[in-house]
C-alpha positions as a printed Julia matrix, in Angstrom:
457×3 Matrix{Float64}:
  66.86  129.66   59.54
  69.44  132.41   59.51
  73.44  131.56   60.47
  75.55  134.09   61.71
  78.42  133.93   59.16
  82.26  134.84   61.2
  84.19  137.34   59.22
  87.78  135.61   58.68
  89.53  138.54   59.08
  88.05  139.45   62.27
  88.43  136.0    63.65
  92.09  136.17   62.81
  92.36  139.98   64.03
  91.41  138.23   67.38
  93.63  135.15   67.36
  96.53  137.57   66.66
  95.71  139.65   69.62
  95.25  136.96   71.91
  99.02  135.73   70.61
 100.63  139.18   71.46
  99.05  138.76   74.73
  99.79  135.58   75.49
 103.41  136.41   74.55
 103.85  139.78   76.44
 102.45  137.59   79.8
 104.77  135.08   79.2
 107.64  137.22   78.35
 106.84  139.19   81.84
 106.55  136.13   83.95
 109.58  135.01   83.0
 111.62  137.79   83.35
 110.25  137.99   86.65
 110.68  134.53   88.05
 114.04  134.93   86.23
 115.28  137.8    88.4
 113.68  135.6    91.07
 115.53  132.34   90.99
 119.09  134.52   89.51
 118.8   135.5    93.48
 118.43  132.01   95.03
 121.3   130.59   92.52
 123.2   133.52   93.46
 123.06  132.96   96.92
 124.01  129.93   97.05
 126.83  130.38   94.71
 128.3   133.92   95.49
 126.26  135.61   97.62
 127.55  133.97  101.23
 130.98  134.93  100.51
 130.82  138.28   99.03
 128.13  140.11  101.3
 128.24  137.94  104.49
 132.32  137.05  104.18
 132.48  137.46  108.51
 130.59  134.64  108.6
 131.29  130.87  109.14
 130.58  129.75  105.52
 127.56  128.07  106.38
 126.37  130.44  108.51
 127.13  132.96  105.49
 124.86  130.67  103.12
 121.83  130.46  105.79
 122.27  134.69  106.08
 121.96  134.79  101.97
 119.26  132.34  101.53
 117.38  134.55  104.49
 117.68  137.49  102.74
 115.89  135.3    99.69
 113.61  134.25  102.14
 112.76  137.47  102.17
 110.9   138.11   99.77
 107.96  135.41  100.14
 106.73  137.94  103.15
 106.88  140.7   100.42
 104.96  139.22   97.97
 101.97  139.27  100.22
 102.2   142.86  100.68
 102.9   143.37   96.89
  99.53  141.19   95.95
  97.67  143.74   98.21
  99.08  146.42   97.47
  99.53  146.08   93.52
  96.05  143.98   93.8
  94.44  147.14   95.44
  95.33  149.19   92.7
  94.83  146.7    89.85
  90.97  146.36   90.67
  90.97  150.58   91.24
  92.88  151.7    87.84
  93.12  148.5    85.84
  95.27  145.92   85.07
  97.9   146.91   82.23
  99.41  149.98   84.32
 100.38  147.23   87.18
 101.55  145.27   85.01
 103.58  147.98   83.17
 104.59  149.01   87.65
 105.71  145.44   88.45
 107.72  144.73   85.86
 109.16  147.99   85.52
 109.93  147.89   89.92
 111.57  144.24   89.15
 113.81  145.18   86.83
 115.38  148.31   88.57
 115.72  146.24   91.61
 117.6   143.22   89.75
 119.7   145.68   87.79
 120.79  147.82   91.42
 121.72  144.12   92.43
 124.32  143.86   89.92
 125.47  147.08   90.18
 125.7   147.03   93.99
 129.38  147.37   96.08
 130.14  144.31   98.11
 131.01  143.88  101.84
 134.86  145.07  101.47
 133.79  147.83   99.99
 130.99  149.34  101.97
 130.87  146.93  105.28
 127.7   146.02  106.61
 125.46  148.62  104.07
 125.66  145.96  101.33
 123.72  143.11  103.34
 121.28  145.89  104.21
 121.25  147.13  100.62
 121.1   143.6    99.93
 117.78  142.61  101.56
 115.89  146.04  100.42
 116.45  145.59   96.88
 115.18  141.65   97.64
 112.24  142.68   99.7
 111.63  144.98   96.43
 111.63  141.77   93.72
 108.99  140.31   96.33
 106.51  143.39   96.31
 106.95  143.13   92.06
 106.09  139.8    92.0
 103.0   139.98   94.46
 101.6   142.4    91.64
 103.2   140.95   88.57
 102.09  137.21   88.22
  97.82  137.89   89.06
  97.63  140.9    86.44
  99.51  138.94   83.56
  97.09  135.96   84.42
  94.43  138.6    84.38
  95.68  139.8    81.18
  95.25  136.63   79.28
  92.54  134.82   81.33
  89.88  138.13   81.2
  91.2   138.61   77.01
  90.91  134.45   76.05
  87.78  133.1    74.51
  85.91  131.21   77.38
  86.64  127.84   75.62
  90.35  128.21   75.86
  90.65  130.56   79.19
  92.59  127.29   80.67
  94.76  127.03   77.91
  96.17  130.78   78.1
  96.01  130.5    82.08
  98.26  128.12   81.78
 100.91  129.86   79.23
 101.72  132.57   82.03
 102.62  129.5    84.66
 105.2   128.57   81.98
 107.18  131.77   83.28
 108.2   129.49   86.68
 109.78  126.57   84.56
 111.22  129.34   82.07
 112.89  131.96   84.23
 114.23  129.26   86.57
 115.53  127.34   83.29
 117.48  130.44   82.04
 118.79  131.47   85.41
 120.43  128.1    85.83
 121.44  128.09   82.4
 123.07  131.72   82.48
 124.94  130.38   85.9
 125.77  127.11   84.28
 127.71  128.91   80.83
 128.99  131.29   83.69
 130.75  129.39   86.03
 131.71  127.31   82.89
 133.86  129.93   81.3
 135.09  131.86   84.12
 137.57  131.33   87.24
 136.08  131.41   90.6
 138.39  134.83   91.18
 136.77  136.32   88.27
 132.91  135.11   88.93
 133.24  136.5    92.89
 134.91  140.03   91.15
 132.39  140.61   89.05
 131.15  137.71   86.97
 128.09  137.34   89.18
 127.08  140.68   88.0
 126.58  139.55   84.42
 123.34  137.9    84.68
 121.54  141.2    86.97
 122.66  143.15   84.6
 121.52  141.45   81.29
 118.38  141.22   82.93
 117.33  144.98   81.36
 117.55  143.71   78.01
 114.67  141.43   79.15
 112.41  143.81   80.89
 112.87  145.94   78.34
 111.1   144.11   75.76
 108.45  143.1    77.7
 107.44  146.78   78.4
 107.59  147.58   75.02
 105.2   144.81   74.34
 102.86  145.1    77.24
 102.66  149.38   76.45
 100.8   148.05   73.19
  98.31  146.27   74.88
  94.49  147.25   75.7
  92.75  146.58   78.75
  90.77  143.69   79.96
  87.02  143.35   79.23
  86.9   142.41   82.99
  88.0   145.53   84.19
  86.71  147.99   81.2
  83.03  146.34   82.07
  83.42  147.58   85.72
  84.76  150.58   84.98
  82.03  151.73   82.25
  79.35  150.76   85.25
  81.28  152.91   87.44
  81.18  149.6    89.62
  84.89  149.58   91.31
  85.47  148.51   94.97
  86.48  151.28   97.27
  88.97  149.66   99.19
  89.04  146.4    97.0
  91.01  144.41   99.72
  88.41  144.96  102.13
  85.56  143.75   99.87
  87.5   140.6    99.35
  88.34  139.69  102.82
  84.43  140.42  103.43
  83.14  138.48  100.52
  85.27  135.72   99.27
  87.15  134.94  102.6
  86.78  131.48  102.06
  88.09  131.31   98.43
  91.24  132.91   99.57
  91.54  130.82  102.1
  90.96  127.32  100.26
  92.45  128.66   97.27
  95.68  129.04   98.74
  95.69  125.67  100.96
  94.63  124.47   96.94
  98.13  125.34   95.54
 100.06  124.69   98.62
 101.42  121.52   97.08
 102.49  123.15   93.84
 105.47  125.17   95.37
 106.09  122.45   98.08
 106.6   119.86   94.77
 108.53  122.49   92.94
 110.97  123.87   95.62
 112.08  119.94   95.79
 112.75  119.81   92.86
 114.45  123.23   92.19
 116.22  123.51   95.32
 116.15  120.55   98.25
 116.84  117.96   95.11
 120.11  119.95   94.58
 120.95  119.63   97.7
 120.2   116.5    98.25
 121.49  115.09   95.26
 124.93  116.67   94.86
 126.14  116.27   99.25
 123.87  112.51   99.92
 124.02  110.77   96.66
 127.13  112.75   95.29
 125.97  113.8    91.83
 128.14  116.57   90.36
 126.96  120.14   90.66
 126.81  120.11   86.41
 124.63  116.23   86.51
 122.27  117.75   89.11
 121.71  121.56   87.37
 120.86  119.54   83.9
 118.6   117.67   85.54
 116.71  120.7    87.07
 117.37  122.07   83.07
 115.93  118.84   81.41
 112.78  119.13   84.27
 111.72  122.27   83.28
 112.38  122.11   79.51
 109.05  118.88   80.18
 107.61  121.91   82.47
 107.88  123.95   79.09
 105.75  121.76   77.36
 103.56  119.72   79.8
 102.06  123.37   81.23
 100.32  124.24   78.06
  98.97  120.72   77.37
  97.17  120.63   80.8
  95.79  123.83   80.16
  94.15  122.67   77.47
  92.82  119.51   79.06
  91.47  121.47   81.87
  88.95  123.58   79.19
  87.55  120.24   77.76
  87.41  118.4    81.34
  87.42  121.08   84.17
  89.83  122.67   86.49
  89.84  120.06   88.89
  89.71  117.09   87.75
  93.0   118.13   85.89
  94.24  119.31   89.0
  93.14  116.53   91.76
  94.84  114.2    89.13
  98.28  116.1    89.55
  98.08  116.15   93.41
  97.2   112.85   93.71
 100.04  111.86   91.03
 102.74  113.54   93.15
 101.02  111.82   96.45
 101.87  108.99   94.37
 105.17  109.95   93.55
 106.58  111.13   96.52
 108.36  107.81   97.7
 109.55  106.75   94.02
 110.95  110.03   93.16
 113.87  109.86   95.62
 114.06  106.12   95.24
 114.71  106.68   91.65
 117.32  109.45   92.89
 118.9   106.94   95.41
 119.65  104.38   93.04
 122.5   106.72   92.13
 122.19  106.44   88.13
 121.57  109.29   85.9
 119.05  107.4    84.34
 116.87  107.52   87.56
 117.73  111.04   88.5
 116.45  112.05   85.35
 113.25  109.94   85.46
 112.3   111.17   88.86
 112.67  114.83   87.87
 110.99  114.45   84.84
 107.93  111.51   86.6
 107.5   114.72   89.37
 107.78  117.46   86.97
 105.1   116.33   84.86
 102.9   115.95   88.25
 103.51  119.02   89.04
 102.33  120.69   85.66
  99.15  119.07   86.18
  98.58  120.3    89.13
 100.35  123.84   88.44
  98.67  124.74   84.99
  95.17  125.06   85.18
  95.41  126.3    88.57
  95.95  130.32   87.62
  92.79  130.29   85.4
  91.21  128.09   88.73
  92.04  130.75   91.01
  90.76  133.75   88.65
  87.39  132.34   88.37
  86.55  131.92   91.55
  86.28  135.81   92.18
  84.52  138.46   90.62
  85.52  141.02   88.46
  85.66  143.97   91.2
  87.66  142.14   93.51
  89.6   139.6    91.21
  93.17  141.15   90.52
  93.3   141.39   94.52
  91.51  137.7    95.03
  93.92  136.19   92.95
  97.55  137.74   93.75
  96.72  137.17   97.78
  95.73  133.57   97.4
  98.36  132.58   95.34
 101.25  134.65   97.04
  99.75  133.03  100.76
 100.15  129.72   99.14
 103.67  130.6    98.1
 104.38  131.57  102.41
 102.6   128.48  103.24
 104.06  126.23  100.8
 107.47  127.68   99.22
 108.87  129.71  101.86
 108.93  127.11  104.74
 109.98  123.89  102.25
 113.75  124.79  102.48
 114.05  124.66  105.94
 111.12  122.02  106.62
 113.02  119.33  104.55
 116.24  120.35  105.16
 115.31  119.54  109.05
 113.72  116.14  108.36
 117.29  115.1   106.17
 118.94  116.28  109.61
 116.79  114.38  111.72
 116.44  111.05  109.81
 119.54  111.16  107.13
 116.91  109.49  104.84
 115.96  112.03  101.73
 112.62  109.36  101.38
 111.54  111.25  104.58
 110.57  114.35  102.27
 108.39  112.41  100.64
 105.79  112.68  104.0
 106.09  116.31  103.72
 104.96  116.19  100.03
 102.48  113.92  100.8
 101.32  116.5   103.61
 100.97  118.99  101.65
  99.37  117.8    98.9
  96.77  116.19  100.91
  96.45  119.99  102.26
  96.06  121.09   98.86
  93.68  118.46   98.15
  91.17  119.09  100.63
  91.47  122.61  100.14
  90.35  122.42   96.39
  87.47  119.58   97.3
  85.47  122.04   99.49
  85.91  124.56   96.16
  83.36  124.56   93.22
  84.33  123.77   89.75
  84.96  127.02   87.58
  85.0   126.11   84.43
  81.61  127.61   83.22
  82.36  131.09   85.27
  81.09  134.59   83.78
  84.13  136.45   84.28
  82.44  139.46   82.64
  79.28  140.06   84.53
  80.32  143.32   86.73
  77.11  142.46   89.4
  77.04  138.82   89.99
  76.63  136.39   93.03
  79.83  134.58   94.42
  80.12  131.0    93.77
  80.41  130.1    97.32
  83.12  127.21   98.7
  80.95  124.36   98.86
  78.54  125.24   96.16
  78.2   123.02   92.92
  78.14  124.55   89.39
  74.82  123.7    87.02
  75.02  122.95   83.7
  74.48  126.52   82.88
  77.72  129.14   83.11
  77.98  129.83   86.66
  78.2   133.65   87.85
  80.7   134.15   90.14
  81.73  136.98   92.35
  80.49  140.63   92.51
């Protein structure tokens, strides 16, 4: 009997190509979640009194965080729109687009005049360059899971899915960070004048190095299969909404919870904790810091657990962890220690990651390669509408109505039970052909042989 012998060098030819793209995804993710949360920090910082100064402060702060509101809408149009063209002409020149669009717009941001200067043009200025980071990061965050997910070894497809969703812990890490050293060093006078600028502008140096990496990349199997079969979607959008309907729907009520758990954590927990419990602005940013530094590593390690167990069991066990977690995360935070703050960021956090890593490779499998860079973006960026867009204002009603921060816990309860339903009427993915250009869909409620599963056309 005959064994096919593996040439070393070619096996570690591969590895090293899967590293550079694991590292140019990761690099663009957080760069672009990066310019993402700068924006939200920013406007709750700066942003109310230098572009909405007419304004009753408050008032001022609910006008800024609007304009970030922004950009959720945005990103549904971008995932179409980038999406369309990613299925049509591949998925390295949208990434190469995306992050190239994201980085003009935060760099205009830094460089724009404020409200003394120009009047009521710099809100409006304002809210165009925000509703352009949106469209960016509806195409950026499918084609860099694309990128690695269609590239990786079927064995580890979870593990590399789940590198890109480090970008979210990463970006917002460094934006609070860069705020933190700023506001540090520097007078209020000085960080309204122009210190706020500092961290837009920087942002270059970033998005420059991850085009230079991502310009050295090749193109997905995925796509270059399709393409040699002369197999691409005419209007790729349509196909989907035809086709895989129900995957975009239940994939996006499946990661629901995931920005519903993070936005508490990232931005109602600030609130919470630094005007009801009276932590100090510095206590409650290092706890968001020491969060998503666990984030860092606890993405990667669920990754991997999803390729040896499946997508979801890995992620029912993080929904059902922060259903669990819900009420003892803010009585941790209520006890008023640092000891508890920090264990309830970091007891939520890791829920979160389970729930949050394997859920970009999840996503990509459950559509086929004509239709996939479009399948993906538009479930995930609906999820973010559902789920992160309306969690600033949902709990910051229910502290106004009750006065009790526990009574966010229902709402994260709610919506991971959404999210959990949602992925229970979804197959398991974990055997999916994500090369086969003419294959049947997996459909909602079917259930995956032993054999690798085809999925999509």
């Amino acid at each position: 009997m005959t064994q096919t012998r593996v040439d070393p060098r070619t096996a570690f030819s591969d590895i090293g190509k899967m590293r550079k793209i694991a590292v140019a995804s990761v690099i663009g993710t957080t760069v672009e979640w990066y310019d993402l949360f700068l924006f939200a920090t920013a406007s709750a910082l700066v942003f109310n009194k230098i572009f909405f100064p007419s304004f009753d402060p408050l008032v001022g702060t609910m006008l800024a965080f609007g304009t970030f509101a922004a950009a959720y809408a945005a990103r549904i149009v971008g995932a179409a729109l980038f999406g369309h063209f990613g299925d049509r002409m591949g998925r390295k020149s949208m990434l190469l687009t995306s992050l190239l669009t994201m980085g003009a717009a935060t760099f205009a941001i830094g460089l724009l005049p404020d409200y003394a200067t120009i009047g009521i043009a710099a809100p409006i200025l304002l809210l165009t360059l925000r509703i352009i980071q949106g469209l960016a990061l509806g195409g950026e965050w499918g084609g860099a899971v694309l990128m690695v997910v269609e590239h990786a070894p079927k064995e580890k497809r979870g593990f590399y899915g789940s590198l890109v969703q480090v970008g979210v812990p990463g970006g917002t890490l460094i934006a609070n960070l860069v705020f933190l050293v700023i506001a540090a060093v520097m007078p209020e006078q000085e960080l309204l004048a122009w210190g706020w600028r500092v961290p837009f502008l920087a942002s270059i140096l970033l998005v420059a190095i991850g085009i230079y990496i991502r310009l050295t990349l090749e193109e997905t199997p995925s796509f270059q299969a399709v393409k040699d079969a002369g197999a691409k979607a005419k209007i790729p959008l349509a196909e989907l909404l035809r086709k895989y309907w129900k995957e975009v729907i239940l994939g996006a009520l499946a990661t629901v919870s995931t920005g519903t758990a993070f936005n508490i954590l990232v931005a109602f927990g600030l609130t919470y904790g630094k005007t009801e419990l009276k932590y100090s602005t510095n206590t409650m940013l290092w706890a968001v810091l020491v969060a998503c530094a666990v984030g860092l590593v606890m993405l990667p390690v669920f990754g991997r657990l999803s390729d040896r167990f499946g997508r979801k069991p890995i992620i029912v066990g993080g929904i059902v962890a922060e259903i669990v977690l819900a009420f003892p995360m803010f009585w941790l935070m209520d006890t008023k220690s640092i000891a508890g703050l920090m264990c309830a960021y970091v007891l939520m956090m890791t829920a979160f990651c389970a729930n949050y890593g394997p859920i970009a490779t999840f996503l990509a499998e459950l559509f086929g390669s004509r239709v996939r860079y479009s399948g993906l973006s538009v479930a995930y960026m609906l999820a973010g509408l559902l789920g992160s867009a309306i969690t600033p204002v949902v709990t910051t009603a229910l502290l106004k109505a009750t006065g009790q921060g526990s009574s966010v816990a229902w709402f994260l309860i709610g919506s991971a039970v959404v999210s959990l339903v949602g992925l229970l009427l979804l197959s398991e993915t974990l055997r999916s052909n994500l090369h086969s250009v003419h294959e049947a869909p997996v459909r909602a409620t079917s259930t995956p042989g032993p054999e690798e599963v085809p999925v999509g056309s």
